[in-house]
Amino acid sequence: MAANSWAPFVGEELVNKGFSTDLVTNILNKAGYEYEVHIVPWARALNGTYDGDYDALYVAWYSDERAKKLNYAEPYLVNRIKFIKRKGEKVTYKTLEDFKAYKIGIARDYAYQAEFDNATFLKKETARTFVLNLKKLLAKRVDLTLEDEWVAKYEIANKLKEAEGKVEFIDNALSENPLHFVVSRKNPNHETIVKKFNEALAALKKDGTYDEIKALHGF
């Protein structure tokens, strides 16, 4: 199975190669499968699973197009993209129109959510990475930035500790994307693999292993 490096979910440098790797390998152990983990660039992971070079991809969001080639197991986590502001500043929103007056730091070539990505009425300022946007937020060069909540927490804890206690999430998420283990439809046993995966995931949630793995990775 394949995945791309994506801290804190997947990474050679992370504890047990990241939360997703740790959880999914525990699920596959429970389901009675042997496996090999390949951490490769995203395009290779996705296309390789489409083509059947890999049996499974274990960090994937849903799309109708992907579902034609991939069989989706039940989600094992939800990724929430949230706006981040300086702590104590009052910023709330119901629609993106509410952000017209704000300068928003975004990461280059990052797809956040279709409506936001296409909102030309917003003042967006691009930087290479989320960490750079966070530094600009602290320096008051932008008013807001945004990122998946787990990625943001990991980046702050490991790459920008000076932001701890100085920034906070705006409650309502811009988007929520369930995170899935998917099996190539080229694999003749894809339906059985997904069924056993779902059963093992439910069992790990019931016996407390799921929560233990989340806690180990700071979730």
Coordinates of N, CA and C in Angstrom, one line a residue:
M1 N 0.8 -1.2 0.0 CA 0.0 0.0 0.0 C 0.9 1.2 0.0
A2 N 0.3 2.3 -0.5 CA 1.1 3.6 -0.7 C 0.4 4.7 0.1
A3 N 1.3 5.7 0.3 CA 0.8 7.0 0.8 C 1.9 8.0 0.5
N4 N 1.5 9.3 0.6 CA 2.5 10.4 0.4 C 2.9 10.9 1.8
S5 N 4.1 11.4 1.9 CA 4.5 12.0 3.2 C 3.7 13.2 3.5
W6 N 3.0 13.2 4.7 CA 2.1 14.2 5.1 C 2.0 14.3 6.6
A7 N 2.8 15.0 7.3 CA 2.8 15.0 8.7 C 1.6 15.7 9.2
P8 N 1.0 15.2 10.3 CA 1.4 14.1 11.2 C 0.8 12.8 10.8
F9 N 0.3 12.6 9.6 CA -0.4 11.4 9.2 C 0.5 10.4 8.7
V10 N 1.5 10.8 7.9 CA 2.4 9.9 7.2 C 3.8 10.5 7.2
G11 N 4.9 9.8 7.5 CA 6.2 10.3 7.4 C 7.2 9.3 8.0
E12 N 8.3 9.2 7.2 CA 9.4 8.3 7.7 C 9.9 8.7 9.1
E13 N 9.9 10.0 9.3 CA 10.6 10.6 10.5 C 9.6 10.5 11.7
L14 N 8.4 10.2 11.5 CA 7.3 10.2 12.6 C 7.3 8.9 13.4
V15 N 6.7 9.0 14.6 CA 6.5 7.8 15.4 C 5.7 6.8 14.6
N16 N 6.2 5.6 14.5 CA 5.5 4.5 13.7 C 5.0 5.0 12.3
K17 N 5.8 5.9 11.8 CA 5.6 6.5 10.4 C 4.3 7.3 10.3
G18 N 3.8 7.8 11.5 CA 2.7 8.7 11.5 C 1.4 8.0 11.9
F19 N 0.4 8.9 12.3 CA -0.9 8.4 12.8 C -1.6 7.4 11.8
S20 N -1.7 7.8 10.5 CA -2.4 7.0 9.6 C -1.7 5.7 9.3
T21 N -0.4 5.7 9.2 CA 0.4 4.4 9.0 C 0.2 3.5 10.2
D22 N 0.3 4.1 11.4 CA 0.2 3.3 12.6 C -1.2 2.7 12.7
L23 N -2.3 3.5 12.5 CA -3.6 3.0 12.6 C -3.9 2.0 11.6
V24 N -3.6 2.3 10.3 CA -4.0 1.4 9.2 C -3.2 0.0 9.4
T25 N -2.0 0.0 9.8 CA -1.3 -1.2 9.9 C -1.8 -2.1 11.1
N26 N -2.3 -1.4 12.1 CA -3.0 -2.1 13.2 C -4.3 -2.7 12.7
I27 N -5.0 -2.0 11.9 CA -6.3 -2.5 11.3 C -6.0 -3.7 10.5
L28 N -5.0 -3.6 9.6 CA -4.7 -4.7 8.7 C -4.2 -5.9 9.5
N29 N -3.4 -5.7 10.6 CA -3.0 -6.8 11.4 C -4.3 -7.5 12.0
K30 N -5.2 -6.7 12.5 CA -6.4 -7.2 13.0 C -7.2 -8.0 12.0
A31 N -7.2 -7.5 10.8 CA -8.0 -8.2 9.7 C -7.2 -9.4 9.1
G32 N -6.0 -9.6 9.5 CA -5.2 -10.8 9.1 C -4.5 -10.6 7.8
Y33 N -4.1 -9.4 7.4 CA -3.4 -9.2 6.2 C -1.9 -8.9 6.4
E34 N -1.1 -9.3 5.5 CA 0.3 -8.9 5.5 C 0.4 -7.7 4.6
Y35 N 1.4 -6.9 4.7 CA 1.4 -5.6 4.0 C 2.8 -5.1 3.8
E36 N 3.0 -4.3 2.8 CA 4.2 -3.4 2.7 C 3.8 -2.0 2.6
V37 N 4.5 -1.1 3.3 CA 4.2 0.3 3.2 C 5.2 1.0 2.3
H38 N 4.7 1.8 1.3 CA 5.6 2.6 0.4 C 5.2 4.1 0.6
I39 N 6.1 4.9 1.1 CA 5.8 6.3 1.2 C 6.5 7.0 0.0
V40 N 5.7 7.5 -0.9 CA 6.1 8.0 -2.2 C 5.4 9.3 -2.5
P41 N 5.8 10.0 -3.6 CA 5.1 11.3 -3.9 C 3.6 11.0 -4.2
W42 N 2.8 12.0 -4.0 CA 1.3 11.8 -4.1 C 0.9 11.3 -5.5
A43 N 1.4 11.9 -6.5 CA 1.0 11.4 -7.9 C 1.3 9.9 -8.1
R44 N 2.4 9.5 -7.6 CA 2.8 8.1 -7.8 C 1.9 7.2 -6.9
A45 N 1.6 7.6 -5.7 CA 0.7 6.8 -4.8 C -0.7 6.7 -5.5
L46 N -1.2 7.8 -5.9 CA -2.6 7.8 -6.5 C -2.6 7.0 -7.8
N47 N -1.8 7.4 -8.7 CA -1.8 6.7 -10.0 C -1.4 5.2 -10.0
G48 N -0.5 4.9 -9.0 CA 0.0 3.6 -8.9 C -1.2 2.7 -8.3
T49 N -2.0 3.3 -7.5 CA -3.2 2.5 -7.0 C -4.3 2.4 -8.0
Y50 N -4.5 3.5 -8.8 CA -5.4 3.4 -10.0 C -5.0 2.2 -10.9
D51 N -3.7 2.1 -11.1 CA -3.2 1.1 -12.1 C -3.0 -0.3 -11.5
G52 N -3.1 -0.4 -10.2 CA -2.9 -1.7 -9.6 C -1.5 -2.0 -9.2
D53 N -0.6 -1.1 -9.4 CA 0.8 -1.3 -8.9 C 0.9 -1.4 -7.4
Y54 N 0.0 -0.6 -6.7 CA -0.2 -0.7 -5.3 C -1.7 -1.3 -5.1
D55 N -1.8 -2.1 -4.1 CA -3.2 -2.6 -3.8 C -4.1 -1.6 -3.2
A56 N -3.4 -0.7 -2.4 CA -4.2 0.2 -1.6 C -3.5 1.6 -1.4
L57 N -4.2 2.6 -1.2 CA -3.8 3.9 -0.8 C -4.4 4.2 0.5
Y58 N -3.7 4.7 1.5 CA -4.3 4.8 2.8 C -4.5 6.2 3.4
V59 N -4.3 7.2 2.5 CA -4.7 8.6 2.9 C -5.4 9.2 1.6
A60 N -6.7 9.2 1.6 CA -7.4 9.6 0.4 C -8.7 10.3 0.8
W61 N -9.0 11.4 0.2 CA -10.3 12.0 0.3 C -11.2 11.5 -0.8
Y62 N -12.5 11.6 -0.6 CA -13.4 11.1 -1.6 C -13.6 12.0 -2.8
S63 N -13.7 11.5 -4.0 CA -14.3 12.2 -5.1 C -14.9 11.1 -6.0
D64 N -16.0 11.5 -6.7 CA -16.7 10.6 -7.6 C -15.8 10.0 -8.7
E65 N -14.8 10.8 -9.2 CA -13.9 10.4 -10.2 C -13.0 9.3 -9.6
R66 N -12.5 9.5 -8.4 CA -11.6 8.5 -7.8 C -12.4 7.2 -7.5
A67 N -13.6 7.3 -7.1 CA -14.4 6.1 -6.7 C -14.7 5.2 -7.9
K68 N -14.5 5.7 -9.1 CA -14.6 4.8 -10.3 C -13.5 3.7 -10.3
K69 N -12.3 4.1 -9.7 CA -11.1 3.2 -9.8 C -10.7 2.7 -8.4
L70 N -11.3 3.3 -7.4 CA -10.9 2.9 -6.0 C -12.2 2.5 -5.2
N71 N -12.1 1.5 -4.4 CA -13.1 1.1 -3.5 C -12.8 1.7 -2.1
Y72 N -13.7 2.5 -1.6 CA -13.5 3.3 -0.4 C -14.0 2.5 0.9
A73 N -13.1 2.4 1.9 CA -13.5 1.9 3.2 C -14.1 3.0 4.0
E74 N -14.7 2.6 5.1 CA -15.3 3.7 6.0 C -14.2 4.6 6.4
P75 N -14.5 5.9 6.6 CA -13.4 6.9 7.0 C -12.9 6.6 8.4
Y76 N -11.6 6.8 8.6 CA -11.1 6.6 9.9 C -10.7 7.9 10.7
L77 N -10.9 9.0 10.0 CA -10.7 10.4 10.6 C -11.4 11.4 9.7
V78 N -11.6 12.6 10.2 CA -12.1 13.7 9.4 C -11.0 14.8 9.4
N79 N -10.7 15.3 8.2 CA -9.8 16.5 8.1 C -10.6 17.7 8.0
R80 N -10.4 18.6 8.9 CA -11.1 19.9 8.9 C -10.2 21.1 8.6
I81 N -10.5 21.7 7.5 CA -9.7 22.9 7.2 C -10.3 24.1 7.9
K82 N -9.5 24.8 8.8 CA -10.0 25.9 9.6 C -9.2 27.1 9.4
F83 N -9.9 28.3 9.6 CA -9.2 29.5 9.6 C -8.5 29.7 10.9
I84 N -7.4 30.4 10.9 CA -6.6 30.7 12.1 C -6.4 32.2 12.3
K85 N -6.6 32.7 13.5 CA -6.5 34.1 13.7 C -5.5 34.3 14.9
R86 N -5.1 35.6 15.2 CA -4.4 35.9 16.3 C -5.3 35.7 17.6
K87 N -4.8 35.2 18.6 CA -5.6 34.9 19.8 C -6.1 36.2 20.4
G88 N -7.4 36.2 20.7 CA -8.1 37.3 21.4 C -8.8 38.2 20.4
E89 N -8.4 38.1 19.1 CA -9.1 39.0 18.1 C -10.5 38.4 17.7
K90 N -11.5 39.2 17.6 CA -12.8 38.8 17.3 C -13.0 38.7 15.8
V91 N -13.1 37.4 15.4 CA -13.3 37.2 13.9 C -14.3 36.0 13.9
T92 N -15.5 36.2 13.3 CA -16.4 35.1 13.1 C -16.9 35.2 11.7
Y93 N -17.5 34.1 11.2 CA -18.0 34.2 9.8 C -19.1 33.2 9.6
K94 N -20.0 33.6 8.7 CA -21.1 32.7 8.3 C -20.9 32.3 6.8
T95 N -20.5 33.3 6.0 CA -20.2 33.1 4.6 C -18.8 33.7 4.3
L96 N -18.2 33.4 3.2 CA -16.9 33.9 2.8 C -17.0 35.4 2.6
E97 N -18.1 35.9 2.3 CA -18.3 37.4 2.1 C -17.9 38.1 3.4
D98 N -18.0 37.5 4.5 CA -17.6 38.1 5.8 C -16.1 38.4 5.9
F99 N -15.3 37.8 5.0 CA -13.9 37.9 5.1 C -13.4 38.9 4.1
K100 N -14.2 39.7 3.4 CA -13.8 40.6 2.4 C -12.8 41.7 2.9
A101 N -12.9 42.0 4.2 CA -12.0 43.1 4.7 C -10.7 42.6 5.2
Y102 N -10.5 41.2 5.2 CA -9.3 40.6 5.7 C -8.3 40.2 4.7
K103 N -7.0 40.3 5.0 CA -6.0 39.7 4.2 C -5.7 38.3 4.6
I104 N -5.8 37.3 3.7 CA -5.7 35.9 4.1 C -4.4 35.3 3.5
G105 N -3.6 34.7 4.3 CA -2.4 34.0 3.9 C -2.7 32.6 3.4
I106 N -2.4 32.3 2.2 CA -2.6 30.9 1.7 C -1.2 30.4 1.2
A107 N -1.2 29.0 1.1 CA 0.0 28.3 0.7 C -0.1 28.1 -0.8
R108 N 1.1 28.3 -1.5 CA 1.1 28.1 -3.0 C 0.7 26.7 -3.4
D109 N -0.1 26.7 -4.5 CA -0.5 25.4 -5.1 C -1.3 24.5 -4.2
Y110 N -2.0 25.1 -3.2 CA -2.7 24.3 -2.2 C -4.2 24.4 -2.6
A111 N -4.9 23.3 -2.7 CA -6.4 23.4 -2.9 C -7.1 23.3 -1.5
Y112 N -7.8 24.3 -1.1 CA -8.4 24.3 0.2 C -9.8 23.8 0.1
Q113 N -10.6 24.5 -0.7 CA -12.0 24.2 -0.9 C -12.5 25.0 -2.1
A114 N -13.3 24.4 -3.0 CA -13.6 25.0 -4.3 C -14.1 26.4 -4.2
E115 N -15.1 26.7 -3.3 CA -15.7 28.0 -3.2 C -14.6 29.0 -2.8
F116 N -13.8 28.7 -1.8 CA -12.8 29.6 -1.3 C -11.7 29.8 -2.4
D117 N -11.3 28.7 -3.0 CA -10.3 28.8 -4.1 C -10.7 29.7 -5.2
N118 N -12.0 29.7 -5.5 CA -12.5 30.5 -6.7 C -13.0 31.9 -6.3
A119 N -12.9 32.2 -5.0 CA -13.5 33.5 -4.5 C -12.5 34.6 -4.8
T120 N -12.7 35.2 -6.0 CA -11.8 36.3 -6.4 C -12.0 37.6 -5.6
F121 N -13.1 37.7 -4.9 CA -13.4 38.9 -4.1 C -12.6 38.9 -2.8
L122 N -11.9 37.8 -2.5 CA -11.1 37.8 -1.2 C -9.7 38.3 -1.5
K123 N -9.1 38.9 -0.5 CA -7.7 39.3 -0.6 C -6.8 38.2 -0.1
K124 N -6.2 37.5 -1.0 CA -5.4 36.3 -0.6 C -3.9 36.7 -1.0
E125 N -3.1 36.3 0.0 CA -1.6 36.6 -0.2 C -0.9 35.2 -0.1
T126 N -0.1 34.9 -1.1 CA 0.5 33.6 -1.2 C 1.9 33.5 -0.6
A127 N 2.1 32.4 0.1 CA 3.5 32.1 0.6 C 3.8 30.7 0.3
R128 N 5.0 30.3 0.4 CA 5.4 28.9 0.0 C 4.8 27.8 0.9
T129 N 4.7 28.1 2.2 CA 4.3 27.1 3.2 C 3.3 27.7 4.2
F130 N 2.6 26.8 4.9 CA 1.8 27.2 6.0 C 2.6 27.9 7.1
V131 N 3.8 27.4 7.4 CA 4.6 28.0 8.5 C 5.0 29.4 8.2
L132 N 5.3 29.7 6.9 CA 5.6 31.1 6.5 C 4.3 32.0 6.7
N133 N 3.2 31.4 6.4 CA 1.9 32.2 6.6 C 1.7 32.5 8.1
L134 N 2.0 31.5 8.9 CA 1.8 31.7 10.3 C 2.7 32.8 10.9
K135 N 4.0 32.8 10.4 CA 4.9 33.9 10.8 C 4.3 35.2 10.4
K136 N 3.8 35.3 9.2 CA 3.2 36.6 8.7 C 2.0 36.9 9.6
L137 N 1.2 35.9 10.0 CA 0.1 36.2 10.9 C 0.6 36.8 12.2
L138 N 1.6 36.2 12.8 CA 2.2 36.7 14.1 C 2.7 38.1 13.9
A139 N 3.3 38.4 12.7 CA 3.9 39.7 12.4 C 2.8 40.8 12.0
K140 N 1.5 40.3 11.9 CA 0.4 41.2 11.5 C 0.5 41.6 10.1
R141 N 1.2 40.8 9.2 CA 1.3 41.1 7.8 C 0.1 40.5 7.1
V142 N -0.6 39.5 7.7 CA -1.9 39.0 7.2 C -2.8 38.9 8.4
D143 N -4.1 38.9 8.1 CA -5.1 38.9 9.2 C -5.5 37.4 9.6
L144 N -5.4 36.5 8.6 CA -5.9 35.2 8.8 C -5.0 34.2 8.0
T145 N -4.9 33.0 8.4 CA -4.5 31.9 7.5 C -5.3 30.7 7.7
L146 N -5.1 29.6 7.0 CA -5.9 28.4 7.2 C -5.1 27.2 6.9
E147 N -5.6 26.1 7.5 CA -4.9 24.8 7.4 C -5.7 23.7 8.0
D148 N -5.5 22.4 7.7 CA -6.1 21.3 8.4 C -5.7 21.5 9.8
E149 N -6.7 21.2 10.8 CA -6.4 21.5 12.2 C -5.3 20.6 12.7
W150 N -5.2 19.3 12.3 CA -4.2 18.4 12.8 C -2.8 18.8 12.3
V151 N -2.7 19.2 11.0 CA -1.5 19.6 10.4 C -1.0 20.9 11.1
A152 N -1.9 21.8 11.3 CA -1.5 23.1 11.9 C -1.0 22.9 13.3
K153 N -1.6 22.0 14.1 CA -1.2 21.7 15.5 C 0.2 21.1 15.4
Y154 N 0.4 20.2 14.5 CA 1.7 19.5 14.4 C 2.8 20.5 14.0
E155 N 2.5 21.4 13.0 CA 3.5 22.3 12.5 C 3.9 23.3 13.6
I156 N 2.9 23.8 14.4 CA 3.1 24.7 15.5 C 4.0 24.1 16.5
A157 N 3.7 22.8 16.9 CA 4.4 22.1 18.0 C 5.8 21.8 17.6
N158 N 6.1 21.6 16.3 CA 7.4 21.1 15.8 C 8.2 22.1 15.0
K159 N 7.6 23.1 14.5 CA 8.3 24.0 13.6 C 8.2 25.5 14.0
L160 N 7.2 25.8 14.8 CA 7.0 27.2 15.2 C 6.4 27.4 16.6
K161 N 7.2 26.9 17.6 CA 6.7 26.9 18.9 C 6.3 28.3 19.5
E162 N 7.0 29.3 18.9 CA 6.6 30.7 19.3 C 5.2 31.1 19.0
A163 N 4.5 30.3 18.2 CA 3.1 30.6 17.9 C 2.2 30.0 18.9
E164 N 2.7 29.1 19.8 CA 1.8 28.4 20.8 C 1.2 29.5 21.7
G165 N -0.1 29.4 21.9 CA -0.7 30.4 22.8 C -1.0 31.7 22.2
K166 N -0.5 32.0 21.0 CA -0.7 33.3 20.3 C -1.7 33.3 19.2
V167 N -2.1 32.1 18.7 CA -3.0 31.9 17.6 C -4.1 30.9 18.0
E168 N -5.2 31.0 17.3 CA -6.3 30.1 17.6 C -7.2 29.9 16.4
F169 N -7.9 28.7 16.4 CA -8.8 28.4 15.3 C -10.1 29.2 15.4
I170 N -10.7 29.5 14.3 CA -12.1 30.0 14.2 C -12.9 28.7 14.2
D171 N -14.0 28.7 15.0 CA -14.7 27.4 15.3 C -15.2 26.7 14.0
N172 N -16.0 27.3 13.2 CA -16.6 26.6 12.1 C -15.6 26.4 11.0
A173 N -15.5 25.1 10.6 CA -14.5 24.7 9.5 C -15.0 25.2 8.1
L174 N -14.0 25.5 7.3 CA -14.2 25.9 5.9 C -14.7 24.6 5.2
S175 N -14.1 23.5 5.5 CA -14.5 22.2 4.8 C -14.2 21.0 5.8
E176 N -14.9 20.0 5.6 CA -14.6 18.7 6.3 C -14.5 17.6 5.3
N177 N -13.4 16.9 5.3 CA -13.1 15.9 4.4 C -12.8 14.6 5.1
P178 N -13.7 13.6 5.0 CA -13.4 12.3 5.6 C -12.1 11.6 5.0
L179 N -11.3 11.0 5.8 CA -10.0 10.4 5.4 C -10.2 8.9 5.3
H180 N -9.8 8.4 4.2 CA -10.1 7.0 3.9 C -8.9 6.1 3.5
F181 N -9.0 4.8 3.7 CA -8.2 3.8 3.2 C -9.0 3.3 1.9
V182 N -8.3 3.2 0.8 CA -9.0 2.8 -0.5 C -8.2 1.7 -1.1
V183 N -9.0 0.8 -1.8 CA -8.3 -0.3 -2.5 C -8.6 -0.2 -4.0
S184 N -7.5 -0.5 -4.7 CA -7.6 -0.5 -6.2 C -8.7 -1.5 -6.7
R185 N -9.6 -1.0 -7.6 CA -10.6 -1.9 -8.2 C -9.9 -2.9 -9.1
K186 N -8.6 -2.7 -9.4 CA -7.9 -3.7 -10.2 C -7.6 -5.0 -9.4
N187 N -7.6 -4.8 -8.0 CA -7.4 -6.0 -7.2 C -8.7 -6.8 -7.1
P188 N -8.6 -8.1 -7.5 CA -9.9 -8.9 -7.6 C -10.5 -9.1 -6.2
N189 N -9.8 -8.8 -5.2 CA -10.4 -9.0 -3.8 C -10.7 -7.7 -3.1
H190 N -10.9 -6.6 -3.9 CA -11.1 -5.3 -3.3 C -12.3 -5.3 -2.4
E191 N -13.4 -5.9 -2.7 CA -14.6 -5.9 -1.9 C -14.4 -6.6 -0.5
T192 N -13.7 -7.7 -0.6 CA -13.4 -8.4 0.7 C -12.4 -7.7 1.6
I193 N -11.4 -7.1 1.0 CA -10.4 -6.3 1.7 C -11.1 -5.1 2.4
V194 N -12.0 -4.4 1.7 CA -12.7 -3.3 2.3 C -13.6 -3.7 3.4
K195 N -14.3 -4.8 3.2 CA -15.2 -5.4 4.2 C -14.4 -5.7 5.5
K196 N -13.3 -6.4 5.4 CA -12.5 -6.8 6.5 C -11.9 -5.6 7.2
F197 N -11.5 -4.6 6.4 CA -10.9 -3.4 7.0 C -12.0 -2.7 7.9
N198 N -13.2 -2.6 7.3 CA -14.3 -1.9 8.1 C -14.6 -2.6 9.4
E199 N -14.6 -3.9 9.3 CA -14.9 -4.7 10.5 C -13.7 -4.6 11.6
A200 N -12.5 -4.6 11.1 CA -11.4 -4.4 12.0 C -11.3 -3.0 12.6
L201 N -11.6 -2.0 11.8 CA -11.7 -0.6 12.3 C -12.7 -0.5 13.4
A202 N -13.9 -1.1 13.2 CA -14.9 -1.0 14.2 C -14.5 -1.7 15.5
A203 N -13.7 -2.8 15.4 CA -13.2 -3.6 16.5 C -12.2 -2.8 17.3
L204 N -11.3 -2.1 16.6 CA -10.3 -1.3 17.3 C -10.9 -0.1 18.0
K205 N -12.0 0.5 17.5 CA -12.7 1.5 18.2 C -13.4 1.0 19.4
K206 N -13.9 -0.2 19.3 CA -14.6 -0.8 20.5 C -13.7 -1.2 21.6
D207 N -12.5 -1.7 21.3 CA -11.6 -2.2 22.3 C -10.6 -1.1 22.9
G208 N -10.7 0.1 22.3 CA -9.9 1.2 22.9 C -8.6 1.4 22.1
T209 N -8.2 0.5 21.2 CA -6.9 0.7 20.5 C -6.9 1.9 19.7
Y210 N -8.0 2.2 19.0 CA -8.1 3.4 18.2 C -7.8 4.7 19.0
D211 N -8.4 4.8 20.2 CA -8.1 6.0 21.0 C -6.7 6.0 21.5
E212 N -6.1 4.9 21.8 CA -4.7 4.8 22.2 C -3.8 5.3 21.1
I213 N -4.0 4.9 19.9 CA -3.2 5.3 18.8 C -3.3 6.8 18.6
K214 N -4.5 7.3 18.7 CA -4.8 8.8 18.5 C -4.0 9.5 19.6
A215 N -4.0 9.1 20.8 CA -3.3 9.7 21.9 C -1.8 9.7 21.7
L216 N -1.3 8.6 21.3 CA 0.2 8.4 21.0 C 0.6 9.5 20.0
H217 N -0.2 9.8 19.1 CA 0.2 10.8 18.0 C -0.3 12.2 18.3
G218 N -0.8 12.4 19.5 CA -1.2 13.8 19.9 C -2.5 14.2 19.4
F219 N -3.4 13.3 19.0 CA -4.7 13.7 18.5 C -5.7 13.7 19.6

